[in-house]
Coordinates of C-alpha atoms in Angstrom, one line a residue:
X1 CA 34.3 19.6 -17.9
X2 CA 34.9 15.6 -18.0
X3 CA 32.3 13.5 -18.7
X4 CA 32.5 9.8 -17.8
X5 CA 29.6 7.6 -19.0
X6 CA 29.2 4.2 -17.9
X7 CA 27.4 2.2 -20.6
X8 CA 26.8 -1.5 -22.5
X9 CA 26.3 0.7 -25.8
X10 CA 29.0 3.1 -26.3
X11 CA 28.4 3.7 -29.8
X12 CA 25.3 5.4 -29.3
X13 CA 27.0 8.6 -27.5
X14 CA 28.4 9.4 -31.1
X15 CA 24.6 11.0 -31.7
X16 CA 25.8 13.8 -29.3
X17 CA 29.6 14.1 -30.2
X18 CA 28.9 13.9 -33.7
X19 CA 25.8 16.8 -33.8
X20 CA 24.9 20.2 -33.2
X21 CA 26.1 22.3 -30.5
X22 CA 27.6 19.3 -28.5
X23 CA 29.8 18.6 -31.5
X24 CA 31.3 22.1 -31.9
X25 CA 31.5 22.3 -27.8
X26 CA 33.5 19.3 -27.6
X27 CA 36.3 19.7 -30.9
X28 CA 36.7 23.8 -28.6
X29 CA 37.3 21.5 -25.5
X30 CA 34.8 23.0 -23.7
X31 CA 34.4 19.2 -22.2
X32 CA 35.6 15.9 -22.4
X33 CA 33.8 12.6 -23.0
X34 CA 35.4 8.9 -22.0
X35 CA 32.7 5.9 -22.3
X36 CA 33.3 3.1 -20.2
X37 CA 31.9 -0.2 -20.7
X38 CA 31.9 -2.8 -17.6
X39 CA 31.9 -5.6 -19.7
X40 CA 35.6 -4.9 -19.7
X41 CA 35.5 -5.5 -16.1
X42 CA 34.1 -8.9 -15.8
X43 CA 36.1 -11.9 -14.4
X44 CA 34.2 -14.5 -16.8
X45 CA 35.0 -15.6 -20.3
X46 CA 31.4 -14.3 -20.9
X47 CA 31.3 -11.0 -19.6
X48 CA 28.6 -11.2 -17.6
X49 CA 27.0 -8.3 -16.7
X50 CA 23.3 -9.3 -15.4
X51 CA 21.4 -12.0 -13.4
X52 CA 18.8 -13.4 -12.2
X53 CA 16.6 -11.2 -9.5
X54 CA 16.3 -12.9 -6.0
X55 CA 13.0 -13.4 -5.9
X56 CA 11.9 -14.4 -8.6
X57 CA 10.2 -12.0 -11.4
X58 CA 11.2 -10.9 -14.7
X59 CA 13.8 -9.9 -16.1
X60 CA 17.7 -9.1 -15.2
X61 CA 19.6 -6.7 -13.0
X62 CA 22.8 -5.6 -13.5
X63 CA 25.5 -7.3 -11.3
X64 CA 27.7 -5.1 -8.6
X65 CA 31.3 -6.0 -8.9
X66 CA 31.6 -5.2 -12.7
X67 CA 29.9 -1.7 -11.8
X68 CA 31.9 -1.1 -8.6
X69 CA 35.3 -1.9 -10.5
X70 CA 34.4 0.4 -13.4
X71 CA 33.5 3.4 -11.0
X72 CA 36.8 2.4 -8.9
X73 CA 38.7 2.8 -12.3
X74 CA 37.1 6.2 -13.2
X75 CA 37.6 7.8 -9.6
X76 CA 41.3 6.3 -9.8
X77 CA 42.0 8.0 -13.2
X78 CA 40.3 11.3 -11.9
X79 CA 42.6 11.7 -8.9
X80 CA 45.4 10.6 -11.1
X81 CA 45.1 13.7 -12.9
X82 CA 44.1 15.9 -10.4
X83 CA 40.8 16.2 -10.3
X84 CA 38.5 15.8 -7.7
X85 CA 36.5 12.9 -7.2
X86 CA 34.0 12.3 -10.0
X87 CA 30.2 12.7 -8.9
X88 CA 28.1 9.6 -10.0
X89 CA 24.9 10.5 -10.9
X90 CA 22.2 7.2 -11.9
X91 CA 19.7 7.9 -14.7
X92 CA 16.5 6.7 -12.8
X93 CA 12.6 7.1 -12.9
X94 CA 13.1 7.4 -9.1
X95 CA 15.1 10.2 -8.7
X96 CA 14.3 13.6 -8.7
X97 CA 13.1 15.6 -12.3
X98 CA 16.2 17.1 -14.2
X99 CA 15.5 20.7 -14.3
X100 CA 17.1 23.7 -15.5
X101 CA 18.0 24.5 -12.3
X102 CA 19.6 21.1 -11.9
X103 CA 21.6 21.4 -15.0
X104 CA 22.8 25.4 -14.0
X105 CA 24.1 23.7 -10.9
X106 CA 25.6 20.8 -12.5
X107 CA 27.2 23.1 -15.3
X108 CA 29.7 24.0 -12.8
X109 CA 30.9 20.6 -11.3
X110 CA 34.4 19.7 -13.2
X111 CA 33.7 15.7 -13.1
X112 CA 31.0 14.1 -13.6
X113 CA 29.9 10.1 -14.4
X114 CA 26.6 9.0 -15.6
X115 CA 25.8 5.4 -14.7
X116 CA 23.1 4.3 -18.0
X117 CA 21.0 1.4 -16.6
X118 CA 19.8 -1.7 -18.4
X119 CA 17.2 -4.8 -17.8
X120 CA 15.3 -4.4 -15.1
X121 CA 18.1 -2.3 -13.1
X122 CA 20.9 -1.6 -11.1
X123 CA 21.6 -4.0 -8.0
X124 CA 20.5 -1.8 -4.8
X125 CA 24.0 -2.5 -2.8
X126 CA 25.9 -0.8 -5.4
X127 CA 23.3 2.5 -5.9
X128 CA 23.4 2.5 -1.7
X129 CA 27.3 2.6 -2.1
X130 CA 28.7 4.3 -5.0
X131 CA 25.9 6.9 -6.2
X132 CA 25.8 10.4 -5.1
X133 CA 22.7 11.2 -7.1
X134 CA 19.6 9.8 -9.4
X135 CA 17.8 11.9 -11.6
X136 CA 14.9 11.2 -13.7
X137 CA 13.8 13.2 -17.2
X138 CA 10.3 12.2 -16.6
X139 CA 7.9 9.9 -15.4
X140 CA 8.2 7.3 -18.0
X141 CA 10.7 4.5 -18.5
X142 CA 12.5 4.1 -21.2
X143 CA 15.1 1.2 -22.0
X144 CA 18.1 2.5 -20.9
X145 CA 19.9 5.2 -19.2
X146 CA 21.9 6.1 -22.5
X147 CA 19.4 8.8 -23.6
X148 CA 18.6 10.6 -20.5
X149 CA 22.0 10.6 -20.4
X150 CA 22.5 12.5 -23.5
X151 CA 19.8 14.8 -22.3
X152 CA 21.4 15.8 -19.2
X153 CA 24.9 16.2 -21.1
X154 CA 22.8 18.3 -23.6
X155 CA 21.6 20.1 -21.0
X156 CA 24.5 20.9 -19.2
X157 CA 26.7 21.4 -22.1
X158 CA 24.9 24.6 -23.8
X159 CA 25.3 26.3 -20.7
X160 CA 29.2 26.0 -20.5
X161 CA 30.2 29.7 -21.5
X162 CA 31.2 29.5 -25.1
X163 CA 29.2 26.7 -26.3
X164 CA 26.2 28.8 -27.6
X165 CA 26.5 31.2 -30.6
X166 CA 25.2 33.9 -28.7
X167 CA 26.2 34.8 -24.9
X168 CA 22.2 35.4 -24.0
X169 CA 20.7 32.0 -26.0
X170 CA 21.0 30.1 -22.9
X171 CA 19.7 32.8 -20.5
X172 CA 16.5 33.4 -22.4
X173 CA 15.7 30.0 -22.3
X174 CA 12.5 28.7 -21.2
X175 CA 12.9 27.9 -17.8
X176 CA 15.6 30.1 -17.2
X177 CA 13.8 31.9 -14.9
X178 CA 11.4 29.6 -14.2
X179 CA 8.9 30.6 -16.9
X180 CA 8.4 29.2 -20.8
X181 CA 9.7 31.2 -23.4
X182 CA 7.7 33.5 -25.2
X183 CA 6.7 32.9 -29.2
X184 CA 9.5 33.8 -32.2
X185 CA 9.1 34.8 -35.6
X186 CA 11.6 35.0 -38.2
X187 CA 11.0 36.3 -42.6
X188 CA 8.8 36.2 -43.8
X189 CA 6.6 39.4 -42.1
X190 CA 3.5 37.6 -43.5
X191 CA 2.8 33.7 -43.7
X192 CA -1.0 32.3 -44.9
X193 CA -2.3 35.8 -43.3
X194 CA -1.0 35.9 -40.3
X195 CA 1.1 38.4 -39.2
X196 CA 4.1 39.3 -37.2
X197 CA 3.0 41.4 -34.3
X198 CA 3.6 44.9 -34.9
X199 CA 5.6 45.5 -31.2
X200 CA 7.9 43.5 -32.8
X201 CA 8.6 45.6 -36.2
X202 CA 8.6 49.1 -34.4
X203 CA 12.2 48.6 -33.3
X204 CA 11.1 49.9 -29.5
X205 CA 13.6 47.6 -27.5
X206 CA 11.6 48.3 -24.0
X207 CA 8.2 47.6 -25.4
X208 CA 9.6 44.4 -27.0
X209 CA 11.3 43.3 -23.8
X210 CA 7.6 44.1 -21.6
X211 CA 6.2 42.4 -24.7
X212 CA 7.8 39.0 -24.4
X213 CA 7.4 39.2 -20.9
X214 CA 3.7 39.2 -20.8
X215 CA 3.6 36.6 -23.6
X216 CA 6.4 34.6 -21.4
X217 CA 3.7 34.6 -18.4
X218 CA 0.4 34.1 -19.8
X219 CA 1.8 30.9 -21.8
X220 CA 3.3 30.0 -18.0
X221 CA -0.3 30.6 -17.0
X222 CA -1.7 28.8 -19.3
X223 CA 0.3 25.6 -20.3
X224 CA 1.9 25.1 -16.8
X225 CA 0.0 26.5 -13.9
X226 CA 1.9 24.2 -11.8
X227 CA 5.3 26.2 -13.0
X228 CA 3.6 29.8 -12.5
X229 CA 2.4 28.3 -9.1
X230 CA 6.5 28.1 -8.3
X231 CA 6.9 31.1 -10.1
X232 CA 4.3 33.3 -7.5
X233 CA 5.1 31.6 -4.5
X234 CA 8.9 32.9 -5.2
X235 CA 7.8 36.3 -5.9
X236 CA 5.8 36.5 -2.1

């Protein structure tokens, strides 16, 4: 998979390459990261990126042309090597929630570019133009689209087949199958009197399995009724 990431702050995308199961995912080529920075595709000695609204109010939003030339470059350089054309996808509080779901389906796309927005955002011309997709992890803003980009490559990248240790991690999930996961415990069998349930110690794979699936749907139940709502409306 090639990941193309569209960003004032590079550097910051060295938290993901440099860590964890990203790391290991990316030095077995499992994907491919290229940053791209449209300062570099300014036409002024400044390298202006931003202006002033029209309309007046506060802040800046990030110019078109520099943006449009930087996608135009990454789309060339796809085709150039024969890929298809990359699918840009905006980090925005308005699009729809990153899911797991989302991610799954993303997982098997070969090209993909993340456009991280700064200031107060993205001029509408070039969103209504050039992006395929916005997707939001939450409803909350943050200053950038640099981290919610990281989360969706996160995402995405522990489902690509050998990036996990085990074949299963990313299967049992939570969300996986649209429920949260059920509770772990590890050594050791007792900790400040409480105790590792006993279904767990008796080695009964089938009663384990039934086990974490009740657990799995009473947390649903509990902590997200709006999931378990999905969840029984599915199962009609």
């Amino acid at each position: 998979m090639q990941f193309h990431v569209i960003t004032l702050f590079p550097e910051m995308f060295s938290a993901l390459t440099e860590s964890g199961v990203s790391r290991r995912a990316l030095q077995n080529a499992l994907y491919d990261l290229k940053t791209w920075n449209p300062r570099e595709f300014t036409h002024d000695r400044h390298k202006t990126v931003d202006d002033r609204p029209y309309g007046g109010g506060p802040g800046m939003v990030m110019m078109y042309q520099p943006l449009k030339d930087t996608i135009d470059a990454i789309q060339s350089q796809s085709q150039d090597v024969g890929d298809k054309k990359s699918k840009v996808i905006y980090l925005s509080p308005q699009g729809r929630p990153l899911t797991q779901a989302k991610a799954k389906q993303l997982s098997k796309l070969d090209n993909i570019t993340l456009l991280c927005g700064r200031y107060e955002g993205i001029d509408e011309r070039l969103l209504e133009t050039e992006v395929d997709e916005e997707i939001s992890i939450g409803d909350f803003v943050v200053s950038g689209g640099e981290l919610p980009a990281m989360m969706l490559m996160d995402a995405v990248i522990r489902l690509l087949p050998g990036a996990l240790g085990h074949n299963q991690s990313a299967e049992q999930d939570s969300f996986s199958d649209g429920l949260l996961d059920c509770p772990h415990y590890t050594r050791p069998e007792e900790v400040a009197g409480m105790k590792v349930p006993t279904v767990l110690l008796e080695g009964n794979h089938a009663k384990i399995d039934a086990w974490r699936q009740i657990q799995k749907e009473q947390r649903t139940q509990e902590r997200r009724p709006d999931l378990w709502q999905v969840v029984q409306a599915q199962e009609k």
